[in-house]
XYZ file of C-alpha atoms in Angstrom:
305
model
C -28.075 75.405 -77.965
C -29.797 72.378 -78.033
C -30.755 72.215 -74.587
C -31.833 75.978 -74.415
C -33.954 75.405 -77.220
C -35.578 72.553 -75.426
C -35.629 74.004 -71.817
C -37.524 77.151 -73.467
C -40.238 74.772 -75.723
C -40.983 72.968 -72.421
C -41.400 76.363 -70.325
C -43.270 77.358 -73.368
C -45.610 74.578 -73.021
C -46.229 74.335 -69.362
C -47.373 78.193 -68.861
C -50.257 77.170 -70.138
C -51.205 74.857 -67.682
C -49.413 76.347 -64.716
C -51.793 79.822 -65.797
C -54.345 77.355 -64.173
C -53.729 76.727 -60.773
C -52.304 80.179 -60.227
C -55.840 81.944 -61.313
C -57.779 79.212 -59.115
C -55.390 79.632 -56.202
C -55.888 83.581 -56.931
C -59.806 82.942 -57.014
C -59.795 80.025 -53.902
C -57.974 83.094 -51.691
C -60.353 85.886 -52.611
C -63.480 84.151 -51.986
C -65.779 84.184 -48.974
C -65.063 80.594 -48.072
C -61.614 79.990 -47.896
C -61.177 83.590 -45.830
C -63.917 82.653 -43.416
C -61.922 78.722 -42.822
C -58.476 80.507 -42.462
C -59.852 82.952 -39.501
C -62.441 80.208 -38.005
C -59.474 77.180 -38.205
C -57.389 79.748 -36.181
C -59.559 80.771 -33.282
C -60.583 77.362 -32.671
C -56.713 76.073 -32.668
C -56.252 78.953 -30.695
C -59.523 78.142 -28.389
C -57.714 74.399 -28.176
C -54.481 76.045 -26.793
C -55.723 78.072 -24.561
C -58.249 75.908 -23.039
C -56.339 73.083 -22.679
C -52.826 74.517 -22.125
C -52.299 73.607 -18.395
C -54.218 70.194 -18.818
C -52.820 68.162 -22.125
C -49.305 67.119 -22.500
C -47.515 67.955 -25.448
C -48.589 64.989 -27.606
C -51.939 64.897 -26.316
C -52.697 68.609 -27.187
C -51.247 68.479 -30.584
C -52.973 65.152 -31.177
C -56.117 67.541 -30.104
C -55.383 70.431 -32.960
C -55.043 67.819 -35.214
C -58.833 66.539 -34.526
C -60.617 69.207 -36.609
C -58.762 68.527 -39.560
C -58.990 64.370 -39.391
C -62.796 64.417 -37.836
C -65.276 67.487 -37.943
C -65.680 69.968 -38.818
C -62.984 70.873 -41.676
C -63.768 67.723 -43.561
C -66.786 70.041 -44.618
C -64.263 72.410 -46.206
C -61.898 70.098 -48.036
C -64.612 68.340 -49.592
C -66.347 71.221 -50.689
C -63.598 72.552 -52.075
C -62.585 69.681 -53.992
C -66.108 69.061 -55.528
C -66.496 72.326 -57.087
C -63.964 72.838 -60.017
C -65.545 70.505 -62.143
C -69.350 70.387 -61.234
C -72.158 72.436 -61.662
C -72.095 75.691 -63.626
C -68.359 75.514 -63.965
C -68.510 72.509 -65.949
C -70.582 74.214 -68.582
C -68.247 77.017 -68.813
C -64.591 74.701 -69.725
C -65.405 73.177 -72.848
C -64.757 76.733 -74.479
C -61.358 77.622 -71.975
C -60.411 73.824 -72.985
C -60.960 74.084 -77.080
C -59.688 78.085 -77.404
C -55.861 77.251 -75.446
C -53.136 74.567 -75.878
C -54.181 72.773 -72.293
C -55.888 69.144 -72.503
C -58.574 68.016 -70.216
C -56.757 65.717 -68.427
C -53.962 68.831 -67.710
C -56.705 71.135 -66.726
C -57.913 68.568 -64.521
C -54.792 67.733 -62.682
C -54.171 71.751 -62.346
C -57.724 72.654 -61.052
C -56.808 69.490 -58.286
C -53.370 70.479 -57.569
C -54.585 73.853 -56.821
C -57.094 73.061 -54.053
C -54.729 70.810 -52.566
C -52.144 72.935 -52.193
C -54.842 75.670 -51.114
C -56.073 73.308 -48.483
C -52.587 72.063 -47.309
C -51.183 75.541 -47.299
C -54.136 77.043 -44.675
C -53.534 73.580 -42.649
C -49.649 74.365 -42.111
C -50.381 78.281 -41.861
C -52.779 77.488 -38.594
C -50.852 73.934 -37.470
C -47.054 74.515 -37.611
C -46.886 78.075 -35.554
C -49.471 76.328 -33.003
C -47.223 73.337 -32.533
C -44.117 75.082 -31.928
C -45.787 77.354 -29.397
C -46.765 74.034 -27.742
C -43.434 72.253 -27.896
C -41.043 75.315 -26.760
C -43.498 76.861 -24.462
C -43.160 76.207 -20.689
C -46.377 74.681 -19.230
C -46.993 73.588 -15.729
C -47.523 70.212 -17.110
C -45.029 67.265 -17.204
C -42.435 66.884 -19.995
C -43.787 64.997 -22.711
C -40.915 62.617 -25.296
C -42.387 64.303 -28.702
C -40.079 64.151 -31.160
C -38.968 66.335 -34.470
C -39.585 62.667 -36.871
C -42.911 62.439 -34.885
C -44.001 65.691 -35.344
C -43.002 65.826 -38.973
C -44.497 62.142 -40.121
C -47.959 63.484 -38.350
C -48.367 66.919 -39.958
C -48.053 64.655 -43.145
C -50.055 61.596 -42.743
C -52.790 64.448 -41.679
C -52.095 66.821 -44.988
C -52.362 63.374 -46.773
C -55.610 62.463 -45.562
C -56.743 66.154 -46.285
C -55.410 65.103 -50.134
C -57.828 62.043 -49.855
C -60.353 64.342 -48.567
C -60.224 66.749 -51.605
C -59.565 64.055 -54.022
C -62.983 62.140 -53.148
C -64.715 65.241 -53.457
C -63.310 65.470 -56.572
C -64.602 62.759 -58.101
C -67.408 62.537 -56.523
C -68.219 66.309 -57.860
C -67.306 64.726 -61.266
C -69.163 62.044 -61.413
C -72.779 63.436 -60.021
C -71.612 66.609 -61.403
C -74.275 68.547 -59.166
C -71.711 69.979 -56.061
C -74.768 69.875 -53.167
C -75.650 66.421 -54.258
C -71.664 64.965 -53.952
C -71.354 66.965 -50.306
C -74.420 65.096 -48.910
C -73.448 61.690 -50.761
C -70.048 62.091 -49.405
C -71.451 62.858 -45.580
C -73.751 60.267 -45.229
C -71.243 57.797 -46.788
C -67.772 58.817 -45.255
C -69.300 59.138 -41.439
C -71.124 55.830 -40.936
C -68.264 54.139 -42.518
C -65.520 55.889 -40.736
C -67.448 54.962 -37.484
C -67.504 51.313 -38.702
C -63.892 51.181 -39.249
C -62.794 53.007 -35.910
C -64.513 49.979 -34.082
C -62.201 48.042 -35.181
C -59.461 50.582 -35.009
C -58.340 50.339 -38.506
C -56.158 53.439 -38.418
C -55.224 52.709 -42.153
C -58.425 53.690 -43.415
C -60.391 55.525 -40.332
C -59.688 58.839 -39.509
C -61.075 59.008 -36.330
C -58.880 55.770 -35.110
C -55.617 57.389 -36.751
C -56.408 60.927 -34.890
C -56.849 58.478 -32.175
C -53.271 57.004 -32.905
C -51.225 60.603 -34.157
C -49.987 61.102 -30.145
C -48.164 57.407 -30.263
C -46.800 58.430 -33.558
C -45.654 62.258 -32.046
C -43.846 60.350 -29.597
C -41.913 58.334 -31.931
C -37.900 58.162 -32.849
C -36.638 57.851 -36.214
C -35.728 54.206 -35.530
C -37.582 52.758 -32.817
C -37.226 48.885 -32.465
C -39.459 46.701 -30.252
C -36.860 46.796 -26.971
C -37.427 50.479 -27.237
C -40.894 50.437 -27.493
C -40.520 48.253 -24.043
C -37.761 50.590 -22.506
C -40.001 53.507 -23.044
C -42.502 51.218 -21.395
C -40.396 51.035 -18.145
C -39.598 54.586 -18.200
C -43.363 55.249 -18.128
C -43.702 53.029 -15.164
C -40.604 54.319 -13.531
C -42.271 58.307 -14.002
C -45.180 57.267 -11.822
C -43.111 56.102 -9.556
C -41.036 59.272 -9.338
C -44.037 61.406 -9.814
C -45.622 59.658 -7.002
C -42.422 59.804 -4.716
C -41.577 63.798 -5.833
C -45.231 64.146 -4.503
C -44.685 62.850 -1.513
C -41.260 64.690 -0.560
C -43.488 67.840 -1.494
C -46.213 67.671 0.691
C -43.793 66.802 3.439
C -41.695 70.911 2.118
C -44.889 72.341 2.224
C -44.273 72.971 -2.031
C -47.133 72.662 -4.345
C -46.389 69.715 -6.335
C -46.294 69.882 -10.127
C -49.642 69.561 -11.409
C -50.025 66.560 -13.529
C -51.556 66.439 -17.208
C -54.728 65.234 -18.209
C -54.646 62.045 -20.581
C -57.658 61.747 -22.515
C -58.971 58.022 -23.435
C -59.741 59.128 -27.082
C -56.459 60.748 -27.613
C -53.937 58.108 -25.599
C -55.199 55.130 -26.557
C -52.579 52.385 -26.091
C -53.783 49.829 -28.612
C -52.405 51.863 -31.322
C -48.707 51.252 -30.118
C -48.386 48.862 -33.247
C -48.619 51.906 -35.984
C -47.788 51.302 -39.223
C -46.364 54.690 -41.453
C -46.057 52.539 -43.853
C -50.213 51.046 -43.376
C -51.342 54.036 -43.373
C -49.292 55.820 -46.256
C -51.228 53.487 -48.494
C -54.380 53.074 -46.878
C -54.719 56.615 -47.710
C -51.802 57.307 -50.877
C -53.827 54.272 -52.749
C -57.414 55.522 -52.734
C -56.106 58.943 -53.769
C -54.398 58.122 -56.936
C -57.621 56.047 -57.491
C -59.837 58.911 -57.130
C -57.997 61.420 -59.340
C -57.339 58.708 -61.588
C -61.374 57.569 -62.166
C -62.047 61.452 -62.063
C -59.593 62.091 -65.083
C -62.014 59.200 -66.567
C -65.062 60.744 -65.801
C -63.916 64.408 -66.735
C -62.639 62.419 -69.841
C -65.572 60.326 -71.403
C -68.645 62.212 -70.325
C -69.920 65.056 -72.484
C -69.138 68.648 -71.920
């Protein structure tokens, strides 16, 4: 009896604060933005497909859907969706929601940011996931590429965690200046020039142009893959050109078009990213999250309402 009694008083308590997220997520998906990302982030992952379906190879083309969502343009879109909950004419509108119902600020603040995270994650995987496995199962007149499940996997979440970073700098950004048009252009003309600076020196941990740069050496990746693997699959690289090369050769002697080979991009098969750290860049991005939502909750917290 105990434990039902306690079980209900905690459900009791939380509806209040999951009421939140659900009417923002209900909001985020009725209004003109979010409907016009969903339909523009598919045609232009379905534009990347199509256009470069008998060029890429699987880990280069994937590392190319990927690019929209690390670089430009959708960086627009998860920062302006994280600076709005708690910024402009909003703001003046909570301290009444926050005083009339059993929710603190620091709960309505974690639910308004939970919500446009899992808004933003949720139309990444929609668009990403079905694209992928089109990509991976399809036959393309390209050569086979070693992608892996654990690659594929680890990618699709380093990438939804920098789209967490995204929406949690926007969100404190939108709380501090409180003024959402201000925080979007502070934001741009902050976040480019330094992301530039750091992809120079290819500091995948905190640039995400370098780590869209790195994502196809982490597709390719096993679950456990020890330095005389990374050399094997060194070898086996050489030893494909020299069967490509040979295969080509026996081909134009048949009279058989030979197997057209894939493109390979400088920006997206870079090789001086074969030292990737998952663990690097978990916290060069996990870190500066929890310290965003963290100094927003402080902001939100001591200003005035």
């Amino acid at each position: 009896m105990d434990s039902t009694a306690k079980s209900s008083k905690i459900g009791t308590r939380m509806m209040p604060y999951m009421a939140i997220p659900r009417h923002d997520m209900k909001t985020l998906w009725s209004s003109r933005l979010v409907r016009l990302w969903l339909g523009a982030t598919a045609l232009l992952t379905l534009l990347l497909v199509g256009s470069n379906w008998s060029n890429f190879m699987d880990g280069t083309l994937i590392a190319s859907l990927l690019f929209p969502y690390l670089v430009f343009p959708w960086f627009f879109v998860a920062v302006v969706l994280g600076v709005t909950p708690v910024s402009g004419s909003r703001a003046e509108t909570l301290a009444d929601g926050i005083l009339c119902r059993p929710v603190s600020r620091l709960e309505y603040l974690l639910a308004t940011w939970s919500a446009r995270v899992v808004l933003v994650l949720s139309v990444y995987l929609v668009v990403t996931v079905p694209a992928i496995v089109l990509v991976i199962l399809a036959k393309r007149p390209v050569s086979e590429d070693t992608v892996t499940v654990y690659g594929i996997i680890t990618s699709l979440g380093v990438v939804g965690l920098v789209l967490t970073f995204l929406v949690s700098l926007g969100f404190f950004t939108g709380t501090l200046l409180r003024k959402p048009l201000l925080a979007v252009v502070v934001l741009v003309f902050i976040w480019y020039p330094i992301g530039l600076i750091l992809s120079i020196f290819s500091l995948e941990e905190f640039s995400p142009i370098s780590l869209n740069q790195a994502i196809s050496t982490q597709l390719r990746r096993s679950w456990r893959q020890t330095d005389t693997e990374a050399k094997d699959n060194a070898n086996v690289k050489d030893a494909d050109v020299i069967t490509d090369q040979v295969s080509n050769f026996f081909s134009v002697l048949s009279g058989v078009q030979p197997k057209q080979k894939a493109n390979k991009p400088d920006f997206f098969e870079g090789e001086k990213f074969d030292d990737l750290s998952l663990f690097r860049v978990t916290l060069g991005y996990g870190l500066p999250t929890i310290a965003a939502v963290i100094l927003a909750s402080l902001c939100f917290y001591w200003r005035d309402m």
